[in-house]
Short mmCIF file of C-alpha atoms and ligand atoms in Angstrom, two decimals:
data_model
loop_
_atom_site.label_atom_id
_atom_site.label_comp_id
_atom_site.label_asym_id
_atom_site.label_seq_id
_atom_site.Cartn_x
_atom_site.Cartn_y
_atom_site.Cartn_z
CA UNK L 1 91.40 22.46 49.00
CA UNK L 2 89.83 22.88 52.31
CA UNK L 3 87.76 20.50 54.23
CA UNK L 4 86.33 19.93 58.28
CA UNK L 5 87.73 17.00 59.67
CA UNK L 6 86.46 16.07 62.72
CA UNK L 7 85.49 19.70 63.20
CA UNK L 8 89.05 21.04 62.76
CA UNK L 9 89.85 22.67 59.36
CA UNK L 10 92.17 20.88 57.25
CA UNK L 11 93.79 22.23 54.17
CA UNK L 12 94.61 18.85 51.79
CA UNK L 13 95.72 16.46 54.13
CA UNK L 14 97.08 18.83 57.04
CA UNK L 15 95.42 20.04 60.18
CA UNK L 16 95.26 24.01 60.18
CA UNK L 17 95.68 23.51 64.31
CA UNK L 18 98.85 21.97 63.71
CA UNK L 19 100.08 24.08 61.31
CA UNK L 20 99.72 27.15 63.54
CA UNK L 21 101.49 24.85 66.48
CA UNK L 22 104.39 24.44 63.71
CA UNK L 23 104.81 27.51 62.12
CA UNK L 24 102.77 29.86 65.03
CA UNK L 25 100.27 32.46 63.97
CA UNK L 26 99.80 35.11 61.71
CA UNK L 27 100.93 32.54 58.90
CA UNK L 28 99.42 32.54 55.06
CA UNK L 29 99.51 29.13 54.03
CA UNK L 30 99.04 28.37 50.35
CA UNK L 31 97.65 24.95 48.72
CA UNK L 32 99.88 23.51 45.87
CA UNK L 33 97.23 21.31 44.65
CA UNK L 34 94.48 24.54 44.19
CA UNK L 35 97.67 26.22 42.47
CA UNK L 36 98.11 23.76 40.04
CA UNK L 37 94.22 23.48 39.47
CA UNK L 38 94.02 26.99 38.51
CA UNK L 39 96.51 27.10 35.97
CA UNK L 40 95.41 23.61 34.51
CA UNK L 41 92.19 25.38 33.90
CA UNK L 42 93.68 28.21 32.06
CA UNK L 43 95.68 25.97 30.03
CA UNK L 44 92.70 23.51 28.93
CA UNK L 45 90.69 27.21 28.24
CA UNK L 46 93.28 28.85 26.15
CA UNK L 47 95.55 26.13 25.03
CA UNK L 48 96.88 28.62 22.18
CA UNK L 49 97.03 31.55 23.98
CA UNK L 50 100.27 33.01 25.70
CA UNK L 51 99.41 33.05 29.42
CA UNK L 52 101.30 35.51 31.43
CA UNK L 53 101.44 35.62 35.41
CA UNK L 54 100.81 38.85 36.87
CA UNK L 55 103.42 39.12 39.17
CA UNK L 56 102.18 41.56 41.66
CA UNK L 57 99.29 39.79 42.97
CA UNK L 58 101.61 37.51 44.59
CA UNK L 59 105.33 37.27 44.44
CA UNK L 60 106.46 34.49 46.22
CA UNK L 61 109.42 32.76 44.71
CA UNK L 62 108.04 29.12 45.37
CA UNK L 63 104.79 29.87 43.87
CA UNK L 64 106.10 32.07 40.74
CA UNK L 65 108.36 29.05 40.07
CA UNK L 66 105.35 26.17 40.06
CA UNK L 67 103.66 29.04 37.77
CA UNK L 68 106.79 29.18 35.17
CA UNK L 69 107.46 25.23 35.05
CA UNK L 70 104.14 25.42 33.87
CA UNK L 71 105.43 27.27 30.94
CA UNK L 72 103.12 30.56 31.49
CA UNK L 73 105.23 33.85 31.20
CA UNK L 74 105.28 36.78 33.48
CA UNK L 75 103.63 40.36 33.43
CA UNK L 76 106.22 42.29 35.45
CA UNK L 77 105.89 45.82 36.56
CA UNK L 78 108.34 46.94 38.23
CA UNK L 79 112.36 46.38 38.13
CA UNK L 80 112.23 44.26 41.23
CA UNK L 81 109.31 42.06 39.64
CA UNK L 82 111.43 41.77 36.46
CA UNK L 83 114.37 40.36 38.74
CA UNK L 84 111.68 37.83 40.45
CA UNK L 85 110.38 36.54 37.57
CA UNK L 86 114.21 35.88 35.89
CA UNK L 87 115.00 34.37 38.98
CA UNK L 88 111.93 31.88 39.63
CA UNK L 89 112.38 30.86 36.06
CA UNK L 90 110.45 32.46 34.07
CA UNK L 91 111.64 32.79 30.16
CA UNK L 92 112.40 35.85 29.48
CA UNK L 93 110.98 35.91 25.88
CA UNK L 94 107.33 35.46 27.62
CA UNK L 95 108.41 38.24 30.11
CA UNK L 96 106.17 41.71 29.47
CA UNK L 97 107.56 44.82 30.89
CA UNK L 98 104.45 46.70 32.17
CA UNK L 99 103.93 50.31 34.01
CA UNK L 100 103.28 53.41 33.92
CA UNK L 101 106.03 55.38 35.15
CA UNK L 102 109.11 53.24 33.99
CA UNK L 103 112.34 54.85 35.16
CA UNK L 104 115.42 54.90 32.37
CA UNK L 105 117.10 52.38 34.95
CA UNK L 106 114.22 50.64 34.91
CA UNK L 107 113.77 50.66 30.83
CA UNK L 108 117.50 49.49 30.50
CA UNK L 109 117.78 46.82 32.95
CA UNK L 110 114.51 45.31 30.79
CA UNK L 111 116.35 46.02 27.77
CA UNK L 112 119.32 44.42 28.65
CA UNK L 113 116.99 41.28 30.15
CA UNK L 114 115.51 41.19 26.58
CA UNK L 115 112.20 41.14 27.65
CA UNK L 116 109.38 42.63 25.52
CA UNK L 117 107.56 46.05 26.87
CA UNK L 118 104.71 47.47 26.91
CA UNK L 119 104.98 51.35 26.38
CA UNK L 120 102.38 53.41 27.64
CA UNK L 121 103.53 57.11 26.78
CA UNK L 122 105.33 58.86 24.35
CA UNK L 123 108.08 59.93 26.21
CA UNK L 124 108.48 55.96 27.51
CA UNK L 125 108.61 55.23 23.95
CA UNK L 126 111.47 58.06 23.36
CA UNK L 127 113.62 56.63 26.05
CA UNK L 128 113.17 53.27 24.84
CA UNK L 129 114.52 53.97 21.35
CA UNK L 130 117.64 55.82 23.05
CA UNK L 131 118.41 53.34 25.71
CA UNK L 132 118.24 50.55 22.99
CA UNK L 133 120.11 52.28 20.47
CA UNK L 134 122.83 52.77 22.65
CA UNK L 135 122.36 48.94 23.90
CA UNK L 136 122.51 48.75 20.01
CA UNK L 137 119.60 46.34 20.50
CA UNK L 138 116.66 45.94 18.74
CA UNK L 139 113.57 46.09 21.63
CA UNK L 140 109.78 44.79 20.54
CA UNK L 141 106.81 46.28 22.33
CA UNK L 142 103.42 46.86 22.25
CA UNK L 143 101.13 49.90 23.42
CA UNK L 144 99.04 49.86 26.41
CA UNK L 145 95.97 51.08 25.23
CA UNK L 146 93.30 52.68 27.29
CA UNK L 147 90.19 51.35 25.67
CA UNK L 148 87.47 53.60 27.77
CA UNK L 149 85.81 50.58 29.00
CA UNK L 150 84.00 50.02 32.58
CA UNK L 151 84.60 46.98 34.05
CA UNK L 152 81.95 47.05 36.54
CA UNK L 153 84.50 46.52 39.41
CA UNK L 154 86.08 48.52 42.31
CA UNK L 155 86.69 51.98 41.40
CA UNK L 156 90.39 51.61 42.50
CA UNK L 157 90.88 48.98 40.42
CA UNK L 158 89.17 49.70 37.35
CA UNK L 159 92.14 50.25 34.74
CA UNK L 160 90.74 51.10 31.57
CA UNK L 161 88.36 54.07 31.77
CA UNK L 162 89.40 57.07 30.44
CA UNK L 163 89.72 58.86 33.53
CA UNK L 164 92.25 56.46 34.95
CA UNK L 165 96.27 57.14 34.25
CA UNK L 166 96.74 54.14 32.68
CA UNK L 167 97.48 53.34 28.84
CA UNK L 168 97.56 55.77 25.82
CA UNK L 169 94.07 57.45 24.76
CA UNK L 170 92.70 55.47 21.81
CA UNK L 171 91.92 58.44 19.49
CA UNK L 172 96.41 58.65 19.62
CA UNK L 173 96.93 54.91 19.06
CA UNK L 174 97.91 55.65 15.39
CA UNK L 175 100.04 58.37 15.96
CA UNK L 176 102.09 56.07 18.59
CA UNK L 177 102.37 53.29 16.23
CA UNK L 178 103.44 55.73 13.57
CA UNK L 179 106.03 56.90 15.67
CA UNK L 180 107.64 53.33 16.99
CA UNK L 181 107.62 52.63 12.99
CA UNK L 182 109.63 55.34 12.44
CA UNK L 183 112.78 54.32 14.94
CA UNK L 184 115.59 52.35 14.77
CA UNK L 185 115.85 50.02 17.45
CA UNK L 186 111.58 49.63 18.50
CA UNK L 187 109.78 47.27 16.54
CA UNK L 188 106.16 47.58 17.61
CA UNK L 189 104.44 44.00 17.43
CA UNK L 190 101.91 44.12 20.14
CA UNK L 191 98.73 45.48 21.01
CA UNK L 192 98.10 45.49 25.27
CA UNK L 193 95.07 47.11 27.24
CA UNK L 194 93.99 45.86 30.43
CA UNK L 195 90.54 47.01 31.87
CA UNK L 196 90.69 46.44 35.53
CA UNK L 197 90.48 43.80 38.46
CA UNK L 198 88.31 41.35 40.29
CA UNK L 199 85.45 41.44 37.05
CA UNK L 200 82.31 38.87 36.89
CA UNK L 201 80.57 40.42 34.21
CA UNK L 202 82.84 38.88 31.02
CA UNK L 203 80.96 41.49 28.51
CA UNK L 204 83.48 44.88 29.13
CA UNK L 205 86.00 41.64 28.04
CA UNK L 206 84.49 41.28 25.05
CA UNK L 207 83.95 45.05 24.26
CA UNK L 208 87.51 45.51 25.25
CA UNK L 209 88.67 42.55 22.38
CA UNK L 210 85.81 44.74 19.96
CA UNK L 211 87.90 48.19 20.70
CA UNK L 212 91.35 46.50 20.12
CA UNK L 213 90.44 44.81 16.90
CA UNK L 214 89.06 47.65 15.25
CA UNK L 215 92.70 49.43 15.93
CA UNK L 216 94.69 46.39 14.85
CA UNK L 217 92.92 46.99 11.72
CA UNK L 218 94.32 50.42 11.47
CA UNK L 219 97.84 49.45 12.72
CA UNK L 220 97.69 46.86 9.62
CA UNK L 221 96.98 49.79 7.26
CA UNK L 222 100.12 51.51 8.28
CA UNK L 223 102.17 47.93 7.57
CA UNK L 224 102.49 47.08 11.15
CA UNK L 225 102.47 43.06 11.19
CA UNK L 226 100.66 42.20 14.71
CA UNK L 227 102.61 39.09 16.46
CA UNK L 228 100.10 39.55 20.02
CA UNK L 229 97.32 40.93 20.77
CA UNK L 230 97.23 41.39 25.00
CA UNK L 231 94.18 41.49 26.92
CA UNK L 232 95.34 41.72 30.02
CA UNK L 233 93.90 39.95 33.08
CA UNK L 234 91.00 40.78 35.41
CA UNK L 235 89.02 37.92 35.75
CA UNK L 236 87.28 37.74 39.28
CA UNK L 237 87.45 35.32 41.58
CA UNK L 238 84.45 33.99 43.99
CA UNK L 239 84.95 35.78 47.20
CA UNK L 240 81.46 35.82 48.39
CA UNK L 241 80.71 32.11 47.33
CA UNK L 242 78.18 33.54 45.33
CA UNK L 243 80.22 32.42 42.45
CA UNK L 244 82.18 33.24 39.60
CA UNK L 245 82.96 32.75 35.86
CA UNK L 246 85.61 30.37 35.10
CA UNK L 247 88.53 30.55 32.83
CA UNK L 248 86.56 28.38 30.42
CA UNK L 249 83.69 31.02 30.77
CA UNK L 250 85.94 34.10 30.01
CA UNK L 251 87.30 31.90 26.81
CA UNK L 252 83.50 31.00 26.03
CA UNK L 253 82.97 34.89 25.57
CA UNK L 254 85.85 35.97 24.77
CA UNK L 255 87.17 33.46 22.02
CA UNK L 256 84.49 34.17 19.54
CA UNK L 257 85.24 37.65 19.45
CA UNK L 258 89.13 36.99 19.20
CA UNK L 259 88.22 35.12 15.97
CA UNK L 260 86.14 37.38 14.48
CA UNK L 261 88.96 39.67 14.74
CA UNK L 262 91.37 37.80 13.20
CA UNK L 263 89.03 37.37 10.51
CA UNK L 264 89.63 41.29 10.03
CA UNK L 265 93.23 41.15 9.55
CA UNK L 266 95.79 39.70 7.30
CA UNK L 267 98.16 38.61 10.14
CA UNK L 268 97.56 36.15 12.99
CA UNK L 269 98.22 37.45 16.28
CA UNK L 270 98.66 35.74 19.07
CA UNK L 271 95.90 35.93 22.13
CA UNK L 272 97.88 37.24 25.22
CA UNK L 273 96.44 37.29 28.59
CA UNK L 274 97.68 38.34 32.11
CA UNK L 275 95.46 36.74 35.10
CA UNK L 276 96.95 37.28 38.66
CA UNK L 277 93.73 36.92 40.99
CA UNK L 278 92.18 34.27 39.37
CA UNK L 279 95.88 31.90 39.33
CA UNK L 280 96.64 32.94 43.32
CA UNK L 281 93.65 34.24 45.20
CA UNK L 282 91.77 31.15 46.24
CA UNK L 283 94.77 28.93 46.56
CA UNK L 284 95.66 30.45 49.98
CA UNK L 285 94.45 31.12 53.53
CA UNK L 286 95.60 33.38 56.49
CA UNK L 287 95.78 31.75 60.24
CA UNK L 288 95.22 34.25 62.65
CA UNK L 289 94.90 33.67 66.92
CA UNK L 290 92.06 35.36 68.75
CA UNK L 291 93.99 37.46 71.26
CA UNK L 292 91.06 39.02 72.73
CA UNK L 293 87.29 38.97 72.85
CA UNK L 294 85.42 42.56 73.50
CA UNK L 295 81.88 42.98 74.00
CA UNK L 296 80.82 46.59 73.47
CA UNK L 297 79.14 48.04 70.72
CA UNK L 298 79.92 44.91 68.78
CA UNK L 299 81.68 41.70 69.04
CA UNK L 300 84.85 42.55 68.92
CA UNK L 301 87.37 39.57 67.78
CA UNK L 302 90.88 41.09 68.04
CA UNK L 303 93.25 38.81 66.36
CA UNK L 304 97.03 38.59 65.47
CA UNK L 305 96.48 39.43 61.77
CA UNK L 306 95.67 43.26 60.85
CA UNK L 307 96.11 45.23 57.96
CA UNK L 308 99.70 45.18 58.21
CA UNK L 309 99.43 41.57 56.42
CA UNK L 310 96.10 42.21 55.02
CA UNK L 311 95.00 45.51 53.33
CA UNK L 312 92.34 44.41 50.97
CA UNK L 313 89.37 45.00 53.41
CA UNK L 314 90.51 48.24 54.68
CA UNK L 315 91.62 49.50 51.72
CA UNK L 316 89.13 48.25 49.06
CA UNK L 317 86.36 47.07 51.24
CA UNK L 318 86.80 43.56 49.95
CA UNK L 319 84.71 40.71 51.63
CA UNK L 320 86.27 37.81 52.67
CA UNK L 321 84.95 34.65 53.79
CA UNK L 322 85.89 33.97 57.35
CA UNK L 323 85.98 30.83 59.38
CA UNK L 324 86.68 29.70 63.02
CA UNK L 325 89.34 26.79 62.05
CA UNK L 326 89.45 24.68 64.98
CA UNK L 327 86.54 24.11 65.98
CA UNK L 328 82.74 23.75 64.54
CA UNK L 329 79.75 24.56 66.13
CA UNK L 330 76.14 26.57 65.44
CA UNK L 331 76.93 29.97 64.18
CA UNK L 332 74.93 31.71 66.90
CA UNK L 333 76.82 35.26 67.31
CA UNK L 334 77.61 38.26 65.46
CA UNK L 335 81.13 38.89 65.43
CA UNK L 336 83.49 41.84 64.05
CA UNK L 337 87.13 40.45 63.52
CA UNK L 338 89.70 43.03 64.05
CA UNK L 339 93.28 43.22 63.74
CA UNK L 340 96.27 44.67 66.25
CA UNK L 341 96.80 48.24 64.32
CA UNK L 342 96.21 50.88 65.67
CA UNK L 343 93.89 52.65 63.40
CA UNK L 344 90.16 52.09 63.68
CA UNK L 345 89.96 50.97 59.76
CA UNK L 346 91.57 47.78 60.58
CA UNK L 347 89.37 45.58 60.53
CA UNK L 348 89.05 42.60 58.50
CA UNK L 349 85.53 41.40 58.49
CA UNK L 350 82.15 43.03 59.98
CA UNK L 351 79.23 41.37 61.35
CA UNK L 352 79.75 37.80 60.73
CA UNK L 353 77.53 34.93 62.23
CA UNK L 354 80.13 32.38 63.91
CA UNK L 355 80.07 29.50 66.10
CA UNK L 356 81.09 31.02 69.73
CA UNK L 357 84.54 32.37 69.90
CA UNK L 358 87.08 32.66 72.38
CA UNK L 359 90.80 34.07 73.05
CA UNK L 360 93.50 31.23 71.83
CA UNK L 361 90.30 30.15 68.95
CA UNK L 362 91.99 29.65 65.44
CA UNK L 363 90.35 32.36 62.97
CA UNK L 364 90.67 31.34 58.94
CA UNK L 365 90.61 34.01 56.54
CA UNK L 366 89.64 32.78 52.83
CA UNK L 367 90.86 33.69 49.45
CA UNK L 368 93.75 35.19 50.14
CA UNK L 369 96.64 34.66 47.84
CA UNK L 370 96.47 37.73 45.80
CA UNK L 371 96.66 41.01 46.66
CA UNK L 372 97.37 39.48 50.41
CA UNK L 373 101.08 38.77 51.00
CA UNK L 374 102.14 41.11 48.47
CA UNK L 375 100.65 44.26 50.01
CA UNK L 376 101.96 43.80 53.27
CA UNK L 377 103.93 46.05 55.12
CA UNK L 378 105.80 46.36 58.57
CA UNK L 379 103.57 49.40 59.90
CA UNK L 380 103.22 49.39 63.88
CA UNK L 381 106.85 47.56 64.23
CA UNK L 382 105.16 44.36 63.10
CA UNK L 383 107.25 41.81 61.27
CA UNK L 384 106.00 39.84 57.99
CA UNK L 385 104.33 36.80 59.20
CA UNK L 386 105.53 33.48 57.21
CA UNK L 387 104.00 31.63 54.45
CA UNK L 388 103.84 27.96 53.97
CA UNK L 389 103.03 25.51 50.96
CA UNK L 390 101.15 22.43 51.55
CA UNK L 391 101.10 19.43 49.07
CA UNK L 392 99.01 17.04 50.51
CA UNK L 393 100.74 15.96 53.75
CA UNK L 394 103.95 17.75 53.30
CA UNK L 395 104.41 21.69 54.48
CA UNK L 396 107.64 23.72 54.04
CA UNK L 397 107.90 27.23 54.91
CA UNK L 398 108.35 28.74 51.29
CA UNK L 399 109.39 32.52 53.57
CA UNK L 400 110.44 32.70 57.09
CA UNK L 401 108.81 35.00 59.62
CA UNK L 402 110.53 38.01 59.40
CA UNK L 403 112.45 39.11 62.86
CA UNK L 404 113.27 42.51 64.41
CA UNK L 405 116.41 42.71 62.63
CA UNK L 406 114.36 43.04 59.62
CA UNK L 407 112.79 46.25 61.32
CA UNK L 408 115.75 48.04 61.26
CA UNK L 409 117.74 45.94 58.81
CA UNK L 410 118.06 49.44 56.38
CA UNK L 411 118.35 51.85 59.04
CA UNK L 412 121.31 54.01 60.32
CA UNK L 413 122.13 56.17 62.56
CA UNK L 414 124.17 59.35 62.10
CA UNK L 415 126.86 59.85 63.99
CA UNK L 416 125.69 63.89 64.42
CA UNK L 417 122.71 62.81 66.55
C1 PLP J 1 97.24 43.78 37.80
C2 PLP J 1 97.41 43.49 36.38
C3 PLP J 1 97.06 42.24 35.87
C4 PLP J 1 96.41 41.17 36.70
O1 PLP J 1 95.14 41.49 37.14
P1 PLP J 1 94.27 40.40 37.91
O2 PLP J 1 93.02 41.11 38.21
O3 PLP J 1 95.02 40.02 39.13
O4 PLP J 1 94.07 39.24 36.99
C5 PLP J 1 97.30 42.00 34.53
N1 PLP J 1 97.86 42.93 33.73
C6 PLP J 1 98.22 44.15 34.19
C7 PLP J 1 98.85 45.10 33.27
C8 PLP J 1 98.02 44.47 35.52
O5 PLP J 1 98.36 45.67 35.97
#
């Protein structure tokens, strides 16, 4: 997706200097054609498995609809990701309501939607059965399951140890299954765990698939007939250029061990997954201007871009790659790239070899399509930047740059002050 042309970055067939000209600087700006490589690859990896977008890595309307008219369905979790995944298209009988703390105006407005959920307590489960029996409707779900697996990942986004607050304990996956059998208006059909983010290692995959099958067993014995079994997403994405499994990789571990657990049980569930990273992450980079150069302790690069539209560094201590876009040159200094906020963590990338930089240089951040946009804020008064879509030579702003009016947009002012 990204090449040097004549020195200056392009990404496909346009000129990252020009975009910035176009569309000015901080902007994220997204490559269809990486997009649509990512989920191709899924698709020729699982072609009989349900693949379901995770919405929150990245919710942009323009990219969740080239996601659902490529028939994948959407893990939602939240009531506002529920009404962006209805509204970029996404079919509502592939639609999985996930979470953890689900409000009752939350569980209805998913009930009325007719999506599927997945429960992960006993009192979600109660207020499921009431909201739908009032609803008189008849609401399937499965369990999130907390497996006790380690992902070997980021502590903050490791999902299925038994420390974290996610899922129901395995040891009371009976009992909850038990219970949904016993209501009116929950049939439970699925099985749902999801161990964690960014993962390279594929075997806590496979342990995860071991776990789940033994309980499907169980959940058979009580007459439970299994339509999915969901394994979530995960898979990691190759931010150091170090590499990184591909979705034919994860299926090359984990398909085996699906089969062998279907070989276990009478019914034939259906593999679910959920990838988010590894659809968005690499399909996307973030423009940001040099505003100043420092030379202190370190190289200070101060750009336009901080945590604001960026957290994952300062907040995970993710590595991304970094690039001076419009130019090349040797890489003969070590350079710290800062953002505008004012708070010493913000800074995006530490002690990088670059070609010499300058105030006004073009700065490229890599790999940044999940987890990027979607974590932004407007902390320090600054406004969303915009993000654009390229398709070879075309661009089109798929959001506009927000303005001050969206600063204060929500606020008011009482009268008594
Ligand atoms: C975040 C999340 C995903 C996606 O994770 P990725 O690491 O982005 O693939 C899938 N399922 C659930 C339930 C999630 O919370």
């Amino acid at each position: 997706m990204i090449s040097r042309r004549n020195g200056i970055l392009f990404i496909e067939e346009v000129s990252t200097v020009e975009i910035a000209e176009k569309y000015g600087t901080p902007v994220y700006v997204t490559s269809k054609e990486q997009l649509e490589k990512n989920i191709e690859a899924y698709k020729k990896a699982f072609p009989n498995a349900e693949k379901l977008y995770a919405v929150k890595a990245n919710n942009n309307l323009s990219i969740m609809k080239i996601i659902a008219l490529n028939k994948f369905g959407a893990d939602v979790f939240s009531d506002g990701e529920l009404y962006l995944a209805l509204l970029s298209g996404f079919d509502r009988s592939r639609i999985l309501f996930n979470g953890n703390s689900k409000s009752d105006r939350e569980i209805e407005m998913g009930i009325q939607a007719d999506v599927k959920f997945s429960v992960d307590s006993f009192d979600e489960l109660k207020a499921i059965e009431s909201i739908a029996e009032r609803k008189e409707k008849k609401v399937e779900i499965a369990f999130r399951i907390n497996p006790d697996i380690d992902p070997r990942t980021h502590p903050k986004i490791a999902t299925g140890l038994k420390e974290s607050k996610f899922g129901i304990p395995e040891d009371q996956a009976l009992k909850a299954y038990e219970m949904a059998m016993r209501m009116k208006s929950v049939a439970p059909v699925g099985i749902h765990c999801h161990i964690g983010s960014q993962i390279l290692d594929l075997s806590p995959f496979v342990s995860a698939m071991e776990k789940i099958g033994k309980i499907a067993k169980e959940i058979e014995k009580l007459g439970i007939q299994l339509d999915f079994i969901d394994l979530g997403g995960g898979l990691g994405i190759d931010y150091e250029g170090k590499g990184a499994p591909s979705a034919e990789d994860l299926a090359k571990a984990l398909l085996p061990a699906y089969e062998e657990l279907l070989s276990n049980l009478r019914a034939e569930p259906k593999l679910w997954l959920e990838p988010g990273r590894s659809i968005v992450g690499n399909t996307t980079v973030l423009l940001t201007r040099v505003n100043a150069v420092k030379r202190g302790y370190k190289n200070f690069v101060a750009v336009d871009a901080g945590f604001n539209l960026l957290i994952r560094p300062a907040m995970y201590g993710s590595y991304h790659r970094v690039l001076v876009a419009n130019k090349e040159g040797e890489e003969e200094e070590l350079y710290t790239i800062v953002g505008p906020i004012c708070e010493s963590g913000d800074v995006l990338a530490r002690d990088r070899m670059l070609p010499k930089i300058e105030k006004g240089d073009l700065i490229a951040i890599l790999d940044v399509g999940a987890y990027g946009f979607a974590m932004s804020s407007q902390y320090n008064g600054r406004v969303r930047c915009a993000e654009v879509l390229v398709s070879g030579k075309r661009t089109a702003v798929i959001r506009e740059r927000e303005t001050f009016g969206d600063l204060v947009a929500k606020h008011r002012i009482p009268e008594w002050i």
